[in-house]
PDB file of C-alpha atoms in Angstrom:
ATOM      1  CA  UNK A1374       7.863 -18.710  -0.853  1.00 64.00           C
ATOM      2  CA  UNK A1375       9.553 -16.967  -3.761  1.00 72.00           C
ATOM      3  CA  UNK A1376      10.876 -13.441  -3.361  1.00 73.00           C
ATOM      4  CA  UNK A1377      12.495 -11.683  -6.319  1.00 76.00           C
ATOM      5  CA  UNK A1378      14.353  -8.401  -6.001  1.00 80.00           C
ATOM      6  CA  UNK A1379      13.775  -6.455  -9.228  1.00 83.00           C
ATOM      7  CA  UNK A1380      15.858  -3.400  -8.411  1.00 85.00           C
ATOM      8  CA  UNK A1381      14.968   0.045  -9.759  1.00 88.00           C
ATOM      9  CA  UNK A1382      12.278   0.051 -12.444  1.00 88.00           C
ATOM     10  CA  UNK A1383      10.416   2.735 -14.355  1.00 91.00           C
ATOM     11  CA  UNK A1384       6.852   3.293 -13.160  1.00 86.00           C
ATOM     12  CA  UNK A1385       5.253   1.500 -16.125  1.00 89.00           C
ATOM     13  CA  UNK A1386       7.536  -1.486 -15.570  1.00 92.00           C
ATOM     14  CA  UNK A1387       6.652  -1.513 -11.885  1.00 88.00           C
ATOM     15  CA  UNK A1388       2.925  -1.497 -12.551  1.00 87.00           C
ATOM     16  CA  UNK A1389       3.289  -4.313 -15.093  1.00 90.00           C
ATOM     17  CA  UNK A1390       5.235  -6.290 -12.514  1.00 90.00           C
ATOM     18  CA  UNK A1391       2.626  -5.668  -9.809  1.00 89.00           C
ATOM     19  CA  UNK A1392       0.006  -7.291 -12.036  1.00 87.00           C
ATOM     20  CA  UNK A1393       1.970 -10.548 -11.762  1.00 88.00           C
ATOM     21  CA  UNK A1394       2.645 -10.394  -8.016  1.00 89.00           C
ATOM     22  CA  UNK A1395       0.673 -11.745  -5.070  1.00 92.00           C
ATOM     23  CA  UNK A1396       1.689  -9.245  -2.366  1.00 94.00           C
ATOM     24  CA  UNK A1397       3.554  -5.964  -1.974  1.00 93.00           C
ATOM     25  CA  UNK A1398       6.260  -5.581   0.657  1.00 92.00           C
ATOM     26  CA  UNK A1399       6.817  -2.106   2.105  1.00 91.00           C
ATOM     27  CA  UNK A1400       9.630  -2.296   4.670  1.00 87.00           C
ATOM     28  CA  UNK A1401      10.459   0.824   6.647  1.00 84.00           C
ATOM     29  CA  UNK A1402      12.569   2.176   9.448  1.00 74.00           C
ATOM     30  CA  UNK A1403      10.977   3.838  12.445  1.00 76.00           C
ATOM     31  CA  UNK A1404      12.223   7.359  11.812  1.00 68.00           C
ATOM     32  CA  UNK A1405      10.441  10.698  11.800  1.00 67.00           C
ATOM     33  CA  UNK A1406      10.525  11.002   8.013  1.00 67.00           C
ATOM     34  CA  UNK A1407       8.860   7.603   7.597  1.00 62.00           C
ATOM     35  CA  UNK A1408       6.214   8.329  10.212  1.00 64.00           C
ATOM     36  CA  UNK A1409       5.100  11.504   8.430  1.00 67.00           C
ATOM     37  CA  UNK A1410       5.670  10.586   4.769  1.00 71.00           C
ATOM     38  CA  UNK A1411       3.839   7.779   3.023  1.00 75.00           C
ATOM     39  CA  UNK A1412       5.480   5.774   0.238  1.00 81.00           C
ATOM     40  CA  UNK A1413       3.404   5.936  -2.948  1.00 85.00           C
ATOM     41  CA  UNK A1414       4.240   2.288  -3.641  1.00 88.00           C
ATOM     42  CA  UNK A1415       1.804   1.252  -0.889  1.00 93.00           C
ATOM     43  CA  UNK A1416      -1.072   2.802  -2.835  1.00 93.00           C
ATOM     44  CA  UNK A1417       0.253   1.416  -6.122  1.00 93.00           C
ATOM     45  CA  UNK A1418       0.297  -2.046  -4.550  1.00 95.00           C
ATOM     46  CA  UNK A1419      -3.254  -1.620  -3.276  1.00 96.00           C
ATOM     47  CA  UNK A1420      -4.513  -0.292  -6.626  1.00 94.00           C
ATOM     48  CA  UNK A1421      -3.073  -3.409  -8.277  1.00 95.00           C
ATOM     49  CA  UNK A1422      -4.936  -5.583  -5.780  1.00 96.00           C
ATOM     50  CA  UNK A1423      -1.837  -6.546  -3.846  1.00 97.00           C
ATOM     51  CA  UNK A1424      -2.225  -7.037  -0.119  1.00 98.00           C
ATOM     52  CA  UNK A1425       0.490  -4.969   1.561  1.00 98.00           C
ATOM     53  CA  UNK A1426       2.927  -6.323   4.137  1.00 97.00           C
ATOM     54  CA  UNK A1427       4.427  -3.488   6.160  1.00 95.00           C
ATOM     55  CA  UNK A1428       5.645  -2.768   9.682  1.00 95.00           C
ATOM     56  CA  UNK A1429       3.632  -0.707  12.137  1.00 93.00           C
ATOM     57  CA  UNK A1430       5.343   2.550  11.120  1.00 89.00           C
ATOM     58  CA  UNK A1431       3.548   5.511   9.617  1.00 86.00           C
ATOM     59  CA  UNK A1432       0.025   6.287   8.555  1.00 88.00           C
ATOM     60  CA  UNK A1433       0.070   3.748   5.726  1.00 90.00           C
ATOM     61  CA  UNK A1434       0.284   0.895   8.259  1.00 94.00           C
ATOM     62  CA  UNK A1435      -2.879   2.261   9.900  1.00 94.00           C
ATOM     63  CA  UNK A1436      -4.573   2.376   6.489  1.00 95.00           C
ATOM     64  CA  UNK A1437      -3.540  -1.186   5.613  1.00 97.00           C
ATOM     65  CA  UNK A1438      -4.823  -2.390   8.966  1.00 97.00           C
ATOM     66  CA  UNK A1439      -8.064  -0.370   8.983  1.00 97.00           C
ATOM     67  CA  UNK A1440      -8.933  -1.405   5.429  1.00 98.00           C
ATOM     68  CA  UNK A1441      -7.861  -5.041   6.035  1.00 98.00           C
ATOM     69  CA  UNK A1442      -5.745  -4.612   2.902  1.00 98.00           C
ATOM     70  CA  UNK A1443      -2.754  -6.656   4.016  1.00 98.00           C
ATOM     71  CA  UNK A1444      -0.781  -7.550   7.115  1.00 98.00           C
ATOM     72  CA  UNK A1445       1.037  -5.235   9.503  1.00 98.00           C
ATOM     73  CA  UNK A1446       4.051  -6.614  11.338  1.00 97.00           C
ATOM     74  CA  UNK A1447       5.468  -5.280  14.598  1.00 95.00           C
ATOM     75  CA  UNK A1448       8.870  -4.527  13.092  1.00 92.00           C
ATOM     76  CA  UNK A1449      10.599  -4.277   9.736  1.00 90.00           C
ATOM     77  CA  UNK A1450      11.944  -7.774  10.302  1.00 91.00           C
ATOM     78  CA  UNK A1451      12.725 -10.488   7.732  1.00 92.00           C
ATOM     79  CA  UNK A1452      11.199 -13.269   9.849  1.00 95.00           C
ATOM     80  CA  UNK A1453       7.982 -11.317  10.442  1.00 96.00           C
ATOM     81  CA  UNK A1454       7.772 -10.462   6.737  1.00 95.00           C
ATOM     82  CA  UNK A1455       8.310 -14.111   5.771  1.00 94.00           C
ATOM     83  CA  UNK A1456       5.535 -15.242   8.131  1.00 96.00           C
ATOM     84  CA  UNK A1457       3.143 -12.605   6.758  1.00 97.00           C
ATOM     85  CA  UNK A1458       3.957 -13.518   3.157  1.00 95.00           C
ATOM     86  CA  UNK A1459       3.423 -17.203   3.935  1.00 95.00           C
ATOM     87  CA  UNK A1460       0.024 -16.350   5.431  1.00 97.00           C
ATOM     88  CA  UNK A1461      -0.910 -14.538   2.217  1.00 96.00           C
ATOM     89  CA  UNK A1462      -0.123 -17.629   0.141  1.00 94.00           C
ATOM     90  CA  UNK A1463      -3.468 -19.070   1.277  1.00 95.00           C
ATOM     91  CA  UNK A1464      -6.239 -17.893  -1.058  1.00 95.00           C
ATOM     92  CA  UNK A1465      -8.659 -17.506   1.881  1.00 97.00           C
ATOM     93  CA  UNK A1466      -6.246 -14.927   3.346  1.00 96.00           C
ATOM     94  CA  UNK A1467      -5.089 -13.297   0.110  1.00 96.00           C
ATOM     95  CA  UNK A1468      -8.348 -12.929  -1.811  1.00 97.00           C
ATOM     96  CA  UNK A1469     -10.344 -10.752   0.634  1.00 98.00           C
ATOM     97  CA  UNK A1470      -7.331  -8.544   1.375  1.00 98.00           C
ATOM     98  CA  UNK A1471      -6.761  -8.093  -2.358  1.00 97.00           C
ATOM     99  CA  UNK A1472     -10.401  -7.071  -2.862  1.00 98.00           C
ATOM    100  CA  UNK A1473     -10.254  -4.750   0.166  1.00 98.00           C
ATOM    101  CA  UNK A1474      -7.100  -3.065  -1.169  1.00 98.00           C
ATOM    102  CA  UNK A1475      -8.696  -2.305  -4.546  1.00 96.00           C
ATOM    103  CA  UNK A1476     -11.937  -1.146  -2.912  1.00 97.00           C
ATOM    104  CA  UNK A1477     -10.078   1.221  -0.573  1.00 97.00           C
ATOM    105  CA  UNK A1478      -8.282   2.843  -3.499  1.00 95.00           C
ATOM    106  CA  UNK A1479     -11.475   3.130  -5.489  1.00 94.00           C
ATOM    107  CA  UNK A1480     -13.437   4.581  -2.574  1.00 93.00           C
ATOM    108  CA  UNK A1481     -10.982   6.810  -0.736  1.00 91.00           C
ATOM    109  CA  UNK A1482      -7.294   6.728  -1.639  1.00 89.00           C
ATOM    110  CA  UNK A1483      -7.246   8.102  -5.169  1.00 85.00           C
ATOM    111  CA  UNK A1484      -6.366  11.528  -6.542  1.00 81.00           C
ATOM    112  CA  UNK A1485      -9.981  12.504  -7.166  1.00 85.00           C
ATOM    113  CA  UNK A1486     -10.970  11.763  -3.560  1.00 80.00           C
ATOM    114  CA  UNK A1487      -7.834  13.419  -2.164  1.00 77.00           C
ATOM    115  CA  UNK A1488      -8.211  16.590  -4.234  1.00 81.00           C
ATOM    116  CA  UNK A1489     -11.966  17.051  -3.779  1.00 82.00           C
ATOM    117  CA  UNK A1490     -11.664  18.936  -0.439  1.00 81.00           C
ATOM    118  CA  UNK A1491      -8.866  21.074  -1.886  1.00 82.00           C
ATOM    119  CA  UNK A1492     -11.024  21.988  -4.886  1.00 82.00           C
ATOM    120  CA  UNK A1493     -13.935  22.859  -2.588  1.00 81.00           C
ATOM    121  CA  UNK A1494     -11.706  25.110  -0.474  1.00 84.00           C
ATOM    122  CA  UNK A1495     -10.321  26.846  -3.556  1.00 84.00           C
ATOM    123  CA  UNK A1496     -13.822  27.371  -4.913  1.00 83.00           C
ATOM    124  CA  UNK A1497     -14.822  29.074  -1.636  1.00 83.00           C
ATOM    125  CA  UNK A1498     -11.791  31.358  -1.814  1.00 82.00           C
ATOM    126  CA  UNK A1499     -12.575  32.312  -5.412  1.00 83.00           C
ATOM    127  CA  UNK A1500     -16.221  33.068  -4.531  1.00 79.00           C
ATOM    128  CA  UNK A1501     -15.190  35.236  -1.558  1.00 68.00           C
TER     129      UNK A1501
END
């Protein structure tokens, strides 16, 4: 198991790096701000085909679990993360979760899908 901390990168550098990774780790604390705000990196990981490893905090953990796009741990705990990352080393575990992550982004978690209801609502207001 090889984990490399890359520090702060520009977005383009991050996306290039994601293309060479096998999984995306999204640790979090169980605080109000994390339960109501979703880190964009989770969706960037999924768009790059990276299964996400994250604790059961916030809506993004529900998405990862519902879409079978990674593994959700009970806590933001190094041992739990290590076990999840080891599980994802097996191609039979990694490959379907990778495909599910990309499919979820393509189908539902992209700007076009997110903005479609907003555009429809605005169109109704303009027509009124």
